Coordinates of C-alpha atoms and ligand atoms in Angstrom, one line a residue:
X238 CA 37.0 -7.2 13.9
X239 CA 37.3 -11.3 13.2
X240 CA 36.3 -12.1 9.7
X241 CA 32.0 -13.2 9.3
X242 CA 30.1 -16.8 8.2
X243 CA 27.2 -16.2 6.5
X244 CA 25.4 -19.4 6.0
X245 CA 22.6 -19.2 3.6
X246 CA 20.5 -21.5 1.3
X247 CA 20.5 -21.0 -2.6
X248 CA 19.0 -23.3 -6.0
X249 CA 18.1 -25.7 -2.8
X250 CA 22.3 -26.3 -1.7
X251 CA 23.3 -25.3 1.7
X252 CA 25.6 -22.5 1.7
X253 CA 29.2 -19.3 3.4
X254 CA 31.0 -16.5 2.0
X255 CA 33.1 -15.6 4.4
X256 CA 32.6 -11.3 4.6
X257 CA 36.4 -10.4 6.2
X258 CA 35.9 -7.1 8.0
X259 CA 37.0 -4.0 6.1
X260 CA 34.6 -5.8 2.6
X261 CA 33.1 -3.0 0.4
X262 CA 28.7 -2.7 -0.4
X263 CA 30.0 -4.3 -3.7
X264 CA 32.6 -7.7 -2.5
X265 CA 29.7 -8.8 -0.5
X266 CA 27.6 -8.2 -3.5
X267 CA 29.2 -9.8 -5.8
X268 CA 29.7 -13.1 -2.7
X269 CA 26.0 -13.2 -2.8
X270 CA 25.8 -13.1 -7.3
X271 CA 28.9 -15.7 -7.6
X272 CA 26.7 -17.9 -5.5
X273 CA 23.0 -17.8 -6.8
X274 CA 25.8 -17.9 -10.5
X275 CA 22.9 -15.3 -10.5
X276 CA 23.4 -12.3 -13.6
X277 CA 24.2 -8.6 -12.8
X278 CA 20.5 -7.9 -13.4
X279 CA 19.1 -9.6 -11.3
X280 CA 16.9 -9.0 -7.5
X281 CA 18.5 -10.5 -4.6
X282 CA 16.1 -11.4 -1.7
X283 CA 18.2 -12.5 1.1
X284 CA 15.5 -14.1 3.4
X285 CA 16.2 -14.7 8.2
X286 CA 14.9 -18.3 8.8
X287 CA 11.9 -15.2 10.2
X288 CA 11.5 -15.0 6.8
X289 CA 12.7 -10.5 7.0
X290 CA 13.8 -10.0 3.5
X291 CA 17.7 -8.9 5.3
X292 CA 20.1 -6.1 3.6
X293 CA 23.0 -7.4 1.8
X294 CA 25.3 -5.4 2.8
X295 CA 28.8 -6.0 5.2
X296 CA 26.9 -5.5 8.5
X297 CA 24.8 -8.3 7.4
X298 CA 25.4 -10.8 10.9
X299 CA 27.3 -13.6 11.1
X300 CA 24.1 -16.5 12.0
X301 CA 24.7 -20.5 12.6
X302 CA 24.5 -23.6 9.7
X303 CA 20.8 -24.1 11.8
X304 CA 19.7 -20.2 11.6
X305 CA 20.3 -20.8 8.1
X306 CA 19.4 -17.4 5.6
X307 CA 17.8 -18.1 2.2
X308 CA 18.9 -16.6 -0.9
X309 CA 17.1 -15.9 -3.7
X310 CA 17.1 -15.2 -7.1
X311 CA 14.1 -13.1 -8.8
X312 CA 13.1 -12.0 -12.1
X313 CA 15.4 -10.9 -13.5
X314 CA 14.7 -7.4 -17.5
X315 CA 11.8 -9.1 -19.1
X316 CA 13.7 -7.6 -21.7
X317 CA 15.6 -10.7 -21.8
X318 CA 13.8 -13.3 -23.6
X319 CA 11.5 -14.2 -20.5
X320 CA 13.1 -16.8 -19.5
X321 CA 16.9 -16.6 -17.8
X322 CA 19.7 -17.4 -20.0
X323 CA 20.4 -21.4 -18.2
X324 CA 17.0 -22.1 -19.1
X325 CA 17.1 -21.8 -22.6
X326 CA 20.4 -23.5 -22.1
X327 CA 19.1 -26.7 -20.8
X328 CA 15.8 -26.3 -23.8
X329 CA 18.2 -26.5 -25.9
X330 CA 20.2 -29.2 -24.2
X331 CA 16.5 -31.5 -23.6
X332 CA 16.2 -30.6 -27.7
X333 CA 19.6 -32.0 -28.1
X334 CA 19.4 -35.1 -26.0
X335 CA 16.1 -35.7 -27.8
X336 CA 16.5 -35.7 -31.0
X337 CA 19.7 -38.8 -29.7
X338 CA 17.7 -40.5 -27.4
X339 CA 14.0 -40.8 -29.1
X340 CA 12.8 -44.4 -28.8
X341 CA 12.5 -46.7 -31.7
X342 CA 8.6 -45.8 -31.5
X343 CA 9.6 -42.5 -31.7
X344 CA 8.8 -41.5 -29.0
X345 CA 10.7 -40.1 -26.1
X346 CA 12.6 -42.5 -23.3
X347 CA 11.0 -41.6 -20.0
X348 CA 14.0 -40.4 -18.5
X349 CA 13.4 -37.4 -20.6
X350 CA 10.3 -37.3 -20.4
X351 CA 11.1 -36.4 -16.9
X352 CA 13.3 -33.6 -17.5
X353 CA 10.4 -32.5 -20.4
X354 CA 8.6 -32.6 -17.5
X355 CA 11.1 -30.3 -15.1
X356 CA 12.2 -28.6 -17.6
X357 CA 8.0 -26.9 -18.1
X358 CA 7.3 -26.9 -14.0
X359 CA 10.3 -24.4 -13.8
X360 CA 9.4 -22.3 -16.9
X361 CA 6.5 -22.1 -14.9
X362 CA 7.6 -21.4 -11.8
X363 CA 9.8 -18.9 -13.0
X364 CA 6.4 -17.6 -14.9
X365 CA 4.5 -17.9 -11.5
X366 CA 3.6 -14.9 -9.6
X367 CA 4.7 -17.3 -6.6
X368 CA 8.4 -17.2 -7.7
X369 CA 8.0 -12.3 -7.9
X370 CA 9.2 -12.6 -4.1
X371 CA 10.8 -8.8 -5.5
X372 CA 7.2 -8.0 -5.8
X373 CA 7.0 -8.8 -2.3
X374 CA 4.0 -11.3 -2.6
X375 CA 5.1 -14.4 -0.4
X376 CA 6.4 -12.6 2.7
X377 CA 5.6 -13.7 5.6
X378 CA 2.5 -13.3 6.9
X379 CA 2.4 -11.0 10.7
X380 CA 4.8 -8.9 8.6
X381 CA 3.1 -5.5 9.1
X382 CA 6.7 -3.8 10.7
X383 CA 8.2 -4.1 7.4
X384 CA 10.0 -0.9 7.0
X385 CA 11.3 -1.3 10.6
X386 CA 12.2 -4.7 10.6
X387 CA 14.0 -3.8 7.5
X388 CA 16.2 -0.4 9.2
X389 CA 17.4 -2.8 11.9
X390 CA 20.1 -4.3 10.3
X391 CA 21.4 -0.9 8.4
X392 CA 22.8 1.5 10.3
X393 CA 20.6 4.3 10.2
X394 CA 20.8 6.5 7.3
X395 CA 19.1 10.1 7.4
X396 CA 15.2 10.7 5.6
X397 CA 17.5 12.4 2.3
X398 CA 19.3 9.7 2.4
X399 CA 16.1 6.4 2.5
X400 CA 14.4 8.9 0.5
X401 CA 18.1 8.1 -2.6
X402 CA 17.5 4.8 -1.7
X403 CA 13.2 4.8 -2.0
X404 CA 14.5 6.2 -5.3
X405 CA 16.8 4.1 -7.4
X406 CA 15.0 0.6 -6.3
X407 CA 11.4 1.6 -7.6
X408 CA 13.7 3.6 -10.8
X409 CA 14.9 -0.3 -11.3
X410 CA 12.2 -2.5 -10.2
X411 CA 10.1 0.1 -12.5
X412 CA 11.7 -1.2 -16.1
X413 CA 10.3 -5.0 -14.1
X414 CA 6.3 -6.2 -16.1
X415 CA 4.1 -7.2 -12.8
X416 CA 2.6 -10.5 -14.1
X417 CA -1.3 -10.8 -14.4
X418 CA -2.2 -11.9 -10.7
X419 CA -0.7 -9.5 -9.1
X420 CA -2.8 -7.1 -11.4
X421 CA -5.4 -8.6 -10.8
X422 CA -5.4 -8.2 -7.3
X423 CA -4.2 -4.7 -7.2
X424 CA -8.4 -4.3 -7.9
X425 CA -9.2 -6.1 -5.3
X426 CA -10.3 -4.9 -1.8
X427 CA -8.9 -7.9 0.0
X428 CA -4.7 -6.7 -1.2
X429 CA -3.1 -6.5 1.9
X430 CA -1.2 -3.7 2.2
X431 CA 1.5 -4.5 4.5
X432 CA 3.1 -7.2 2.4
X433 CA 4.6 -4.2 0.5
X434 CA 7.5 -2.4 0.2
X435 CA 8.2 2.0 -0.5
X436 CA 9.4 1.8 -3.9
X437 CA 7.3 -1.8 -5.1
X438 CA 4.3 0.8 -3.9
X439 CA 5.4 2.8 -6.1
X440 CA 6.4 -0.1 -8.8
X441 CA 1.6 -0.5 -8.5
X442 CA 1.4 3.3 -8.4
X443 CA 2.8 3.3 -11.6
X444 CA 0.7 0.1 -12.6
X445 CA -2.2 1.9 -12.1
X446 CA -2.0 4.6 -13.5
X447 CA -0.7 3.1 -16.8
X448 CA -3.1 0.4 -16.8
X449 CA -5.4 3.4 -16.7
X450 CA -4.2 4.5 -19.8
X451 CA -3.6 7.9 -18.7
X452 CA -0.1 8.4 -20.2
X453 CA -1.4 8.4 -23.8
X454 CA -4.7 9.8 -23.0
X455 CA -3.3 13.3 -21.2
X456 CA 0.3 12.9 -22.7
X457 CA 2.4 12.0 -19.8
X458 CA 6.2 11.0 -20.0
X459 CA 7.0 8.4 -18.5
X460 CA 10.2 10.1 -16.2
X461 CA 7.7 12.7 -15.1
X462 CA 4.9 10.4 -13.8
X463 CA 7.5 9.0 -11.7
X464 CA 9.0 12.1 -10.8
X465 CA 5.9 12.7 -9.3
X466 CA 5.1 9.8 -7.7
X467 CA 8.6 10.0 -6.0
X468 CA 7.4 13.0 -4.8
X469 CA 4.2 12.6 -3.2
X470 CA 6.4 9.3 -1.1
X471 CA 8.5 12.2 0.0
X472 CA 6.6 14.6 1.5
X473 CA 4.1 11.8 2.9
X474 CA 5.5 11.9 6.3
X475 CA 6.6 8.7 8.9
X476 CA 3.9 8.9 11.4
X477 CA 1.9 5.4 12.2
X478 CA -1.3 6.5 10.3
X479 CA -1.3 9.5 7.6
X480 CA 1.8 8.4 5.9
X481 CA 2.3 6.8 2.2
X482 CA 1.5 3.5 2.9
X483 CA -2.1 5.2 3.8
X484 CA -2.5 6.6 0.6
X485 CA -1.9 4.0 -1.6
X486 CA -3.6 2.0 0.6
X487 CA -6.5 5.0 -0.1
X488 CA -5.1 5.3 -3.5
X489 CA -5.2 1.3 -4.5
X490 CA -9.1 1.0 -2.8
X491 CA -9.8 3.6 -4.7
X492 CA -8.9 1.9 -8.0
X493 CA -9.9 -1.5 -6.9
X494 CA -13.6 0.4 -6.5
X495 CA -13.0 2.5 -10.5
X496 CA -12.9 -1.0 -11.7
X497 CA -15.9 -3.3 -9.7
X498 CA -18.2 0.0 -10.1
X499 CA -17.5 0.0 -13.6
X500 CA -16.7 3.4 -13.3
X501 CA -14.4 3.5 -16.5
X502 CA -17.5 3.3 -18.7
X503 CA -19.3 5.7 -16.6
X504 CA -17.3 8.5 -16.5
X505 CA -14.6 11.0 -18.5
X506 CA -11.0 9.6 -17.8
X507 CA -10.5 12.7 -16.2
X508 CA -12.1 12.4 -13.8
X509 CA -10.6 9.1 -13.3
X510 CA -7.5 10.5 -13.8
X511 CA -8.7 13.7 -10.1
X512 CA -9.8 11.0 -8.6
X513 CA -7.1 8.2 -8.9
X514 CA -4.6 12.1 -8.3
X515 CA -7.3 13.3 -5.4
X516 CA -6.5 10.2 -3.3
X517 CA -2.8 10.3 -4.1
X518 CA -2.4 13.0 -2.3
X519 CA -5.8 13.4 -0.5
X520 CA -3.0 13.4 2.7
X521 CA 0.1 15.4 1.7
X522 CA 2.0 16.6 4.8
X523 CA 0.0 15.0 7.0
X524 CA 1.1 16.0 10.7
X525 CA -0.8 13.6 12.9
X526 CA -2.2 16.2 14.7
X527 CA -6.2 16.6 13.4
X528 CA -7.7 20.3 12.5
X529 CA -9.1 20.3 16.5
X530 CA -6.0 20.5 16.8
X531 CA -4.4 22.7 14.6
X532 CA -7.3 25.1 15.3
X533 CA -7.4 25.0 19.3
X534 CA -2.9 25.3 18.8
X535 CA -4.0 28.2 16.1
X536 CA -0.9 27.0 14.1
X537 CA 0.1 28.3 11.1
X538 CA -1.9 26.0 8.9
X539 CA -4.9 26.9 11.0
X540 CA -4.4 30.9 11.0
X541 CA -3.3 30.3 7.0
X542 CA -6.1 29.2 6.8
X543 CA -8.7 30.5 9.1
X544 CA -9.4 27.3 10.9
X545 CA -11.1 26.2 7.8
X546 CA -9.8 22.5 7.3
X547 CA -6.8 23.8 7.3
X548 CA -5.3 20.3 6.9
X549 CA -7.8 19.3 3.8
X550 CA -6.5 22.9 2.0
X551 CA -3.0 22.3 3.0
X552 CA -3.1 18.8 1.1
X553 CA -3.8 20.2 -1.8
X554 CA -2.0 23.1 -2.6
X555 CA 1.0 20.7 -1.7
X556 CA 0.1 18.6 -4.3
X557 CA -0.6 22.1 -6.3
X558 CA 3.3 23.0 -5.1
X559 CA 5.1 19.4 -6.4
X560 CA 3.2 19.2 -9.8
X561 CA 4.0 23.3 -10.4
X562 CA 8.3 22.1 -10.5
X563 CA 8.1 20.8 -14.3
X564 CA 9.8 17.8 -14.1
X565 CA 6.9 16.6 -11.5
X566 CA 4.5 18.4 -13.6
X567 CA 1.3 15.4 -14.8
X568 CA -1.1 17.5 -16.0
X569 CA 2.1 20.1 -18.2
X570 CA 0.8 18.3 -21.7
X571 CA -3.2 19.4 -20.5
X572 CA -5.0 22.6 -22.4
X573 CA -5.7 25.2 -19.6
X574 CA -9.9 23.8 -19.6
X575 CA -8.7 20.9 -18.6
X576 CA -5.9 21.7 -16.5
X577 CA -9.2 23.9 -15.1
X578 CA -10.9 21.3 -14.6
X579 CA -8.3 18.7 -12.7
X580 CA -7.8 21.4 -11.3
X581 CA -11.7 21.8 -9.0
X582 CA -12.0 18.5 -8.8
X583 CA -9.1 17.7 -6.7
X584 CA -10.3 20.8 -4.5
X585 CA -12.6 20.1 -4.3
X586 CA -12.0 16.3 -4.2
X587 CA -9.3 16.4 -1.8
X588 CA -11.9 18.7 0.8
X589 CA -13.9 16.8 0.9
X590 CA -12.4 14.0 3.0
X591 CA -12.7 16.3 6.4
X592 CA -14.4 14.2 8.3
X593 CA -16.3 17.8 10.1
X594 CA -17.8 17.7 7.4
X595 CA -19.2 13.7 6.7
X596 CA -23.0 14.3 7.6
X597 CA -22.9 17.2 4.9
X598 CA -21.2 15.3 2.4
X599 CA -23.6 12.5 3.0
X600 CA -26.9 13.7 3.4
X601 CA -26.5 15.6 -0.3
X602 CA -25.1 12.1 -2.0
X603 CA -28.6 10.1 0.2
X604 CA -30.7 13.5 -1.4
X605 CA -29.8 12.6 -4.9
X606 CA -28.8 8.6 -4.8
X607 CA -32.6 7.6 -6.0
X608 CA -32.4 9.8 -9.2
X609 CA -28.5 9.7 -9.5
X610 CA -28.1 10.8 -13.3
X611 CA -24.6 10.5 -14.5
X612 CA -24.6 13.2 -17.0
X613 CA -25.2 15.8 -14.6
X614 CA -22.4 17.2 -14.0
X615 CA -23.5 18.7 -9.9
X616 CA -24.6 14.2 -9.1
X617 CA -21.0 13.0 -10.2
X618 CA -19.8 15.8 -8.5
X619 CA -21.4 14.6 -5.3
X620 CA -20.3 10.4 -6.4
X621 CA -16.7 11.8 -7.0
X622 CA -17.0 13.1 -3.2
X623 CA -18.5 9.7 -1.5
X624 CA -15.7 7.9 -3.7
X625 CA -13.3 9.9 -1.7
X626 CA -14.9 9.2 1.7
X627 CA -15.6 5.8 1.2
X628 CA -11.2 5.1 -0.3
X629 CA -10.5 7.0 2.9
X630 CA -11.6 5.5 5.7
X631 CA -12.0 1.8 4.4
X632 CA -9.7 -0.3 6.0
X633 CA -12.8 -2.5 7.6
X634 CA -13.4 -3.8 3.9
X635 CA -10.2 -5.5 3.3
X636 CA -10.2 -8.3 4.9
X637 CA -9.2 -8.4 9.5
X638 CA -5.5 -9.7 9.2
X639 CA -4.7 -6.2 6.4
X640 CA -8.0 -4.7 8.3
X641 CA -6.7 -4.5 12.3
X642 CA -2.9 -3.5 12.4
X643 CA -4.4 -0.3 10.4
X644 CA -6.5 0.8 13.5
X645 CA -3.4 0.4 16.0
X646 CA -1.5 2.8 14.0
X647 CA -4.5 5.6 13.9
X648 CA -5.1 5.0 17.8
X649 CA -1.6 5.1 18.5
X650 CA -1.5 9.2 16.5
X651 CA -4.6 10.0 18.2
X652 CA -3.3 9.0 21.7
X653 CA 0.0 11.4 20.8
X654 CA -2.4 14.3 20.1
X655 CA -4.7 13.1 23.1
X656 CA -1.0 12.9 25.1
X657 CA 0.4 16.5 24.0
X658 CA -2.2 18.1 24.2
X659 CA -3.0 17.3 27.7
X660 CA 0.7 18.4 28.2
X661 CA -0.4 21.7 26.6
X662 CA -4.0 22.2 28.6
X663 CA -5.8 22.0 25.1
X664 CA -9.2 20.0 25.4
X665 CA -9.2 16.2 24.6
X666 CA -11.2 14.1 22.2
X667 CA -12.4 11.3 23.9
X668 CA -12.5 9.0 20.8
X669 CA -8.2 10.2 21.1
X670 CA -7.8 9.7 24.8
X671 CA -5.6 6.5 24.9
X672 CA -7.5 6.7 29.4
X673 CA -10.5 6.3 28.1
X674 CA -10.4 4.8 24.6
X675 CA -11.6 0.7 24.0
X676 CA -10.1 -0.7 20.5
X677 CA -13.6 -2.7 20.9
X678 CA -16.3 0.1 22.1
X679 CA -14.7 2.8 19.4
X680 CA -14.7 0.6 16.3
X681 CA -17.9 -0.8 16.9
X682 CA -19.4 3.2 17.1
X683 CA -17.2 4.3 14.5
X684 CA -18.2 0.6 11.4
X685 CA -22.7 1.8 13.0
X686 CA -22.6 5.0 12.4
X687 CA -19.6 6.2 10.0
X688 CA -19.2 2.9 8.1
X689 CA -22.0 1.5 7.7
X690 CA -24.9 4.8 6.1
X691 CA -21.8 5.3 4.1
X692 CA -20.8 1.9 2.5
X693 CA -25.1 1.0 2.2
X694 CA -25.8 4.3 0.6
X695 CA -23.1 3.8 -2.1
X696 CA -23.8 -0.3 -2.4
X697 CA -27.2 0.6 -3.7
X698 CA -26.5 3.0 -6.2
X699 CA -24.0 -0.2 -7.3
X700 CA -25.3 -3.2 -5.2
X701 CA -22.2 -5.2 -6.8
X702 CA -20.7 -3.7 -3.9
X703 CA -22.4 -5.0 -1.1
X704 CA -20.4 -8.0 -1.4
X705 CA -17.2 -6.6 -1.4
X706 CA -17.0 -3.8 0.5
X707 CA -20.6 -3.8 2.7
X708 CA -19.9 -7.4 4.0
X709 CA -16.7 -7.8 5.0
X710 CA -17.3 -4.3 7.1
X711 CA -20.3 -5.7 8.9
X712 CA -18.1 -8.7 9.4
X713 CA -15.3 -6.4 10.9
X714 CA -18.5 -5.1 13.5
X715 CA -19.8 -8.7 14.6
X716 CA -15.7 -8.8 15.2
X717 CA -15.5 -6.1 17.3
X718 CA -18.6 -6.4 19.4
X719 CA -17.8 -9.8 20.3
X720 CA -15.3 -8.4 21.5
X721 CA -16.3 -5.4 23.3
X722 CA -18.9 -8.3 25.2
X723 CA -16.0 -10.0 25.7
X724 CA -14.2 -7.2 27.7
X725 CA -17.0 -6.0 29.3
X726 CA -17.7 -9.8 31.1
X727 CA -14.1 -9.2 32.0
X728 CA -14.8 -6.3 33.4
X729 CA -17.7 -6.9 35.6
X730 CA -16.4 -10.8 36.2
X731 CA -13.5 -8.3 38.2
X732 CA -15.5 -6.6 39.4
X733 CA -17.1 -9.3 41.1
X734 CA -14.2 -10.3 42.1
X735 CA -12.4 -8.0 43.5
X736 CA -15.5 -7.1 45.2
X737 CA -16.0 -11.2 46.7
X738 CA -11.9 -10.6 47.3
X739 CA -12.6 -7.4 49.5
X740 CA -15.9 -9.3 51.1
X741 CA -13.8 -11.9 52.0
X742 CA -11.5 -9.6 54.1
X743 CA -14.0 -8.0 55.5
X744 CA -14.5 -11.1 57.4
Ligands
LUO209 C1 -12.9 8.4 10.5 C2 -11.2 9.0 11.1 C3 -10.6 10.6 10.9 C4 -9.4 10.5 10.7 C5 -8.1 9.2 10.8 C6 -9.0 8.2 11.1 C7 -10.3 7.8 10.2 N1 -10.5 6.7 10.2 C8 -11.1 6.0 11.2 N2 -11.3 6.4 12.4 N3 -10.0 6.5 9.5 C9 -10.7 4.8 9.1 C10 -10.8 4.4 10.9 C11 -11.2 3.6 10.9 O1 -11.4 2.4 10.9 N4 -11.2 4.0 12.2 C12 -12.2 5.0 13.2 N5 -12.2 5.1 14.7 C13 -12.1 5.8 15.7 C14 -11.3 5.8 16.0 C15 -12.9 6.8 15.5 O2 -14.6 6.4 16.0 N6 -12.7 7.9 14.4 C16 -13.4 9.0 13.9 C17 -14.4 9.0 14.4 C18 -15.4 9.9 14.1 C19 -14.7 10.9 13.4 O3 -14.7 12.5 12.6 C20 -16.3 12.4 13.2 C21 -13.0 11.0 13.7 C22 -12.9 10.3 13.8
ZN210 ZN1 -6.9 9.6 4.4

């Protein structure tokens, strides 16, 4: 093994690092922190030429000068005044300089003005979201397999080790302040979930829970919330669709809908806690095989729950299993009446996400929507179920670049299931069969017959949702309809050309 030469740029300068074969992770960290003149509590990101975040570790691959990596220093702990001390030193030097070189009219000379404006723009840069790359706001687009690419540079870890690494990152970052831009962005359906690592999504979930004042209102200690969020993360499985990133999407969409509909002023904070905690927990420990599979294969879950929404019952039971641990029990300081209210609400909301009940719940909402009354308990309970359903299947309300990868993930999970069903000789649903499904036609059907009726009905109650979720879904329908038409046309042309070729062959 020879010494590895790593070429990288930092603060605009070209640098190289020589990594000895037996260097430790700490040695590598020291090299890069020194090159960046960073404080120990700063967080650094090292990017490859195509913007993928690399692990700063002895496993870092050697590169050439023209494929230099880029090293970025990110925000440090906000308790330190808010500016790195080199900036304060720069400001101090500038004030001294200004005092010495004031022109005859008492105005600072041009050079000082330039320096002043440079310092001002540097301060703005540090405070702006662009330089908080630690929040992953400006990673390269299309970087949709974030974890996968990140793991390429490190040796495979066990799930337990990966979880502990996420926990360390989460707790390290959780004391950092998220900028106003990120907070505002988090309340919109345009939020791009693909830009974020798992630890960063945990930080954002903490922001959501604290932003709605749940900690003060329900006397939730921050460390208990963090334990709860981390255990929720651990209890989602590493499967293509129903994973922790889906949980984050649904919770973030629920948070966005609460703000867009001003639900804070229409329902109690207890009901908001039910909705967000239900969104967070609604697919806990999903195995990647739906209820039809559970029932047909007579799995333990189907047997345990007598074929009645086995998955959704399981998701809810896992949620309360996590909260049964005192160090994760975010409900521990509630009164028994409050606890009963939350538990009843979460059971209703999580069980409502079973798509087999789609028509039942939508029909009920349609019957009360024209006379909806926010003081009517039953009305609010139906609305909370509808909000769960909207958040759960809302991918197509997001920008196409965010939504489309989700359909690929979903079909991958569906195809895994139908492959297994074929192997086991179990019934196979056509919309899950890789030999029958086309992405466009499955999606046009779903949008036309499932999404649009649901989103149209909730938009009747909250007209402001028209532009935020109904319009994007209509655009998605147009997109997939065009794709469907184009692929049908190709098929036609394929058939006619092969018919032509066959005919020619006969001549
Ligand atoms: C609806 C649904 C059920 C289980 C798992 C995922 C989904 N979601 C979706 N299904 N969630 C979002 C989406 C989406 O954007 N598209 C689809 N599309 C196709 C595959 C589909 O037809 N899904 C579907 C439709 C109805 C159903 O039960 C009535 C289950 C799945
Ligand atoms: Zn879900």
